Tab-separated table of C-alpha atoms in Angstrom:
chain	number	residue	atom	x	y	z
A	1	GLY	CA	21.682	65.921	216.995
A	2	GLN	CA	25.032	64.664	215.813
A	3	ASN	CA	27.840	67.128	215.261
A	4	ILE	CA	31.493	67.262	214.272
A	5	ASP	CA	33.469	70.460	214.885
A	6	GLN	CA	36.814	71.343	213.352
A	7	PRO	CA	38.436	74.696	212.571
A	8	THR	CA	37.576	76.145	209.169
A	9	GLU	CA	41.092	77.219	208.263
A	10	MET	CA	44.622	77.066	209.679
A	11	THR	CA	47.945	78.474	208.525
A	12	ALA	CA	51.371	77.015	209.297
A	13	THR	CA	54.960	77.405	208.153
A	14	GLU	CA	56.933	74.927	206.074
A	15	GLY	CA	59.017	72.672	208.319
A	16	ALA	CA	56.875	73.343	211.390
A	17	ILE	CA	54.291	71.207	213.241
A	18	VAL	CA	50.529	71.730	213.139
A	19	GLN	CA	47.705	70.129	215.100
A	20	ILE	CA	44.186	69.999	213.646
A	21	ASN	CA	41.510	69.352	216.246
A	22	CYS	CA	38.185	67.586	215.859
A	23	THR	CA	35.472	67.326	218.516
A	24	TYR	CA	32.367	65.238	218.128
A	25	GLN	CA	28.971	64.492	219.630
A	26	THR	CA	27.465	61.407	218.057
A	27	SER	CA	25.006	58.625	218.809
A	28	GLY	CA	27.528	55.966	219.666
A	29	PHE	CA	31.037	55.553	218.332
A	30	ASN	CA	32.594	53.014	215.985
A	31	GLY	CA	35.751	54.823	215.024
A	32	LEU	CA	37.078	58.125	213.741
A	33	PHE	CA	38.594	58.742	210.321
A	34	TRP	CA	40.815	61.462	208.884
A	35	TYR	CA	40.894	62.125	205.142
A	36	GLN	CA	43.054	64.535	203.135
A	37	GLN	CA	41.640	66.364	200.128
A	38	HIS	CA	43.792	68.471	197.814
A	39	ALA	CA	41.942	71.122	195.839
A	40	GLY	CA	40.159	69.552	192.874
A	41	GLU	CA	41.085	66.033	193.909
A	42	ALA	CA	39.534	63.039	195.645
A	43	PRO	CA	39.594	62.773	199.436
A	44	THR	CA	42.140	60.125	200.433
A	45	PHE	CA	42.226	58.078	203.637
A	46	LEU	CA	44.837	59.085	206.215
A	47	SER	CA	44.001	57.339	209.477
A	48	TYR	CA	41.485	55.419	211.553
A	49	ASN	CA	41.261	55.424	215.359
A	50	VAL	CA	38.876	53.315	217.400
A	51	LEU	CA	40.831	53.003	220.672
A	52	ASP	CA	42.210	55.832	222.799
A	53	GLY	CA	45.749	56.890	222.135
A	54	LEU	CA	48.125	57.966	219.431
A	55	GLU	CA	48.579	56.265	216.060
A	56	GLU	CA	51.697	57.291	214.166
A	57	LYS	CA	52.231	56.987	210.423
A	58	GLY	CA	55.392	58.701	209.289
A	59	ARG	CA	55.005	62.477	209.512
A	60	PHE	CA	51.293	62.157	210.374
A	61	SER	CA	49.856	61.060	213.736
A	62	SER	CA	46.263	60.840	214.924
A	63	PHE	CA	45.089	60.918	218.521
A	64	LEU	CA	41.774	59.886	220.046
A	65	SER	CA	40.124	60.410	223.424
A	66	ARG	CA	36.702	58.786	223.444
A	67	SER	CA	35.814	60.083	226.914
A	68	LYS	CA	36.373	63.661	225.729
A	69	GLY	CA	34.894	63.204	222.259
A	70	TYR	CA	38.112	64.571	220.847
A	71	SER	CA	40.695	63.780	218.200
A	72	TYR	CA	43.569	65.581	216.587
A	73	LEU	CA	45.693	65.111	213.507
A	74	LEU	CA	49.336	66.077	213.995
A	75	LEU	CA	51.451	66.896	210.964
A	76	LYS	CA	55.214	67.207	211.460
A	77	GLU	CA	57.951	68.624	209.223
A	78	LEU	CA	55.341	70.357	207.116
A	79	GLN	CA	55.841	70.417	203.376
A	80	MET	CA	54.155	72.633	200.790
A	81	LYS	CA	52.337	69.564	199.448
A	82	ASP	CA	50.538	69.253	202.798
A	83	SER	CA	48.408	72.267	201.822
A	84	ALA	CA	44.974	70.644	201.593
A	85	SER	CA	41.685	70.230	203.409
A	86	TYR	CA	41.561	67.697	206.224
A	87	LEU	CA	38.222	65.992	206.856
A	88	CYS	CA	37.266	64.403	210.177
A	89	ALA	CA	34.487	61.777	210.188
A	90	VAL	CA	32.988	59.640	212.959
A	91	MET	CA	31.194	56.331	212.468
A	92	ASP	CA	28.168	56.253	214.772
A	93	SER	CA	26.368	53.326	216.400
A	94	ASN	CA	24.511	52.614	213.122
A	95	TYR	CA	27.813	52.568	211.213
A	96	GLN	CA	26.853	55.817	209.489
A	97	LEU	CA	29.652	58.299	208.807
A	98	ILE	CA	29.129	61.769	210.292
A	99	TRP	CA	31.405	64.307	208.614
A	100	GLY	CA	32.939	67.584	209.722
A	101	ALA	CA	33.074	70.521	207.299
A	102	GLY	CA	36.832	70.127	206.913
A	103	THR	CA	39.856	72.225	207.855
A	104	LYS	CA	41.707	74.037	205.088
A	105	LEU	CA	45.421	74.014	205.893
A	106	ILE	CA	47.593	76.646	204.239
A	107	ILE	CA	51.354	76.138	204.339
A	108	LYS	CA	53.564	79.203	203.895
A	109	PRO	CA	57.247	79.087	202.973
B	1	GLU	CA	42.820	52.092	185.219
B	2	THR	CA	42.742	51.726	188.970
B	3	GLY	CA	40.693	53.297	191.754
B	4	VAL	CA	37.468	55.217	191.266
B	5	THR	CA	36.901	57.164	188.047
B	6	GLN	CA	34.225	59.818	187.590
B	7	THR	CA	33.048	61.455	184.375
B	8	PRO	CA	32.548	64.175	183.422
B	9	ARG	CA	34.841	66.176	185.684
B	10	HIS	CA	32.929	69.376	184.931
B	11	LEU	CA	29.329	69.852	183.842
B	12	VAL	CA	27.295	72.981	183.207
B	13	MET	CA	23.588	72.547	182.645
B	14	GLY	CA	20.418	74.546	182.490
B	15	MET	CA	17.506	73.871	184.802
B	16	THR	CA	15.548	72.076	182.077
B	17	ASN	CA	18.369	69.800	180.890
B	18	LYS	CA	18.813	66.108	181.574
B	19	LYS	CA	22.317	64.829	182.162
B	20	SER	CA	24.063	61.929	183.897
B	21	LEU	CA	27.144	61.505	186.040
B	22	LYS	CA	29.092	58.277	185.762
B	23	CYS	CA	31.277	56.474	188.277
B	24	GLU	CA	33.358	53.354	187.768
B	25	GLN	CA	35.417	51.474	190.337
B	26	HIS	CA	38.152	48.961	189.578
B	27	LEU	CA	38.731	47.795	193.155
B	28	GLY	CA	36.351	44.847	193.396
B	29	HIS	CA	34.385	46.641	196.120
B	30	ASN	CA	30.816	45.680	196.964
B	31	ALA	CA	29.458	49.083	198.011
B	32	MET	CA	29.204	52.378	196.137
B	33	TYR	CA	28.108	55.826	197.295
B	34	TRP	CA	27.100	59.246	196.005
B	35	TYR	CA	28.037	62.253	198.141
B	36	LYS	CA	27.364	65.954	197.626
B	37	GLN	CA	30.139	68.360	198.659
B	38	SER	CA	29.335	72.059	198.993
B	39	ALA	CA	31.849	74.701	200.035
B	40	LYS	CA	32.485	74.828	203.790
B	41	LYS	CA	29.814	72.199	204.486
B	42	PRO	CA	30.134	68.565	205.599
B	43	LEU	CA	29.857	65.842	203.014
B	44	GLU	CA	26.199	64.901	202.476
B	45	LEU	CA	25.473	61.245	201.805
B	46	MET	CA	22.925	60.905	198.999
B	47	PHE	CA	22.732	57.236	198.052
B	48	VAL	CA	24.324	53.940	199.047
B	49	TYR	CA	24.340	50.732	197.013
B	50	SER	CA	25.464	47.366	198.287
B	51	LEU	CA	25.821	44.579	195.736
B	52	GLU	CA	23.767	46.645	193.288
B	53	GLU	CA	20.858	47.107	195.710
B	54	ARG	CA	20.038	50.529	197.080
B	55	VAL	CA	20.346	50.351	200.861
B	56	GLU	CA	20.032	54.014	201.719
B	57	ASN	CA	18.432	57.109	200.262
B	58	ASN	CA	18.910	60.123	202.485
B	59	SER	CA	15.738	62.006	201.553
B	60	VAL	CA	17.220	63.212	198.292
B	61	PRO	CA	14.894	65.138	195.926
B	62	SER	CA	13.516	63.043	193.069
B	63	ARG	CA	15.306	65.232	190.516
B	64	PHE	CA	18.337	63.074	191.413
B	65	SER	CA	17.933	59.480	190.266
B	66	PRO	CA	20.641	56.874	190.905
B	67	GLU	CA	21.278	53.726	188.914
B	68	CYS	CA	23.628	50.849	189.716
B	69	PRO	CA	23.633	48.327	186.844
B	70	ASN	CA	26.463	46.261	188.376
B	71	SER	CA	28.881	46.421	191.289
B	72	SER	CA	31.461	48.364	189.259
B	73	HIS	CA	29.290	51.143	187.837
B	74	LEU	CA	27.128	53.839	189.378
B	75	PHE	CA	25.206	56.613	187.674
B	76	LEU	CA	23.459	59.730	188.923
B	77	HIS	CA	20.777	60.935	186.516
B	78	LEU	CA	19.958	64.625	186.797
B	79	HIS	CA	16.833	66.418	185.601
B	80	THR	CA	15.113	69.719	186.317
B	81	LEU	CA	17.858	70.774	188.716
B	82	GLN	CA	17.947	74.013	190.692
B	83	PRO	CA	20.872	76.456	191.021
B	84	GLU	CA	21.321	75.370	194.658
B	85	ASP	CA	22.199	71.895	193.360
B	86	SER	CA	25.482	73.306	192.071
B	87	ALA	CA	28.203	71.424	193.964
B	88	LEU	CA	30.900	68.790	193.697
B	89	TYR	CA	29.411	65.301	193.441
B	90	LEU	CA	31.705	62.626	194.775
B	91	CYS	CA	31.450	58.924	194.148
B	92	ALA	CA	33.056	56.492	196.576
B	93	SER	CA	33.370	52.756	197.034
B	94	SER	CA	34.185	50.464	199.935
B	95	GLN	CA	34.615	46.777	200.524
B	96	GLU	CA	31.256	46.624	202.300
B	97	THR	CA	28.726	48.900	203.990
B	98	GLY	CA	28.700	49.398	207.726
B	99	GLY	CA	29.786	46.391	209.734
B	100	SER	CA	33.432	47.045	210.230
B	101	GLY	CA	34.559	50.362	211.582
B	102	ALA	CA	37.637	50.048	209.449
B	103	ASN	CA	35.556	50.239	206.267
B	104	VAL	CA	37.605	52.779	204.353
B	105	LEU	CA	36.096	54.780	201.509
B	106	THR	CA	37.937	55.266	198.232
B	107	PHE	CA	36.711	58.406	196.493
B	108	GLY	CA	36.719	59.568	192.915
B	109	ALA	CA	37.906	63.080	192.075
B	110	GLY	CA	34.326	64.278	191.678
B	111	SER	CA	32.114	65.905	189.064
B	112	ARG	CA	31.823	69.691	189.458
B	113	LEU	CA	28.228	70.573	188.563
B	114	THR	CA	27.026	74.088	187.796
B	115	VAL	CA	23.311	74.672	187.276
B	116	LEU	CA	22.416	77.907	185.513
């Protein structure tokens, strides 16, 4: 079967750095997405990786290793507003999105 | 208005009621989706429409009935629901279905459904 694993919950301190991991086993691979979802709000697109390596967008970076079936989302200079759930999703060979259960990130002052 | 708008934001219904969820997108996208989001579970794809035609139905019980009258509007008609159907129902749109791996979804804020 197809599976996406990510930690259920993480806690970090304001101003620090946090890395949220995502591992996947899917039938084929056509890219990996990260979405952010604040409580009671819509998920919003953060990043898309289809080639190995690091993609940087301001304070957020996303890394992909296709050979290891592994990605991470790196958040730097954490702010209280970064408290949210982070959803990892992989597009398989049929262009279907396979979703993880999400990681709830709690930022403490 | 811009983006994807869902109404109502909250809905409480009994198991014998009939209600509908509405979604509207103002992005000119060709594809629209219904997802179910339950606590600590992955998003479950329910229905996909492309250019107003249903292209996917992921074995959803018949008590959920979608309707897509045009490319901007999507409805989810609900009848004879069960308590386990209580969840957040998210609508999303994208430029197209499948094809490009960079096909980003734009989500609405969801309709929180409680079935008593």
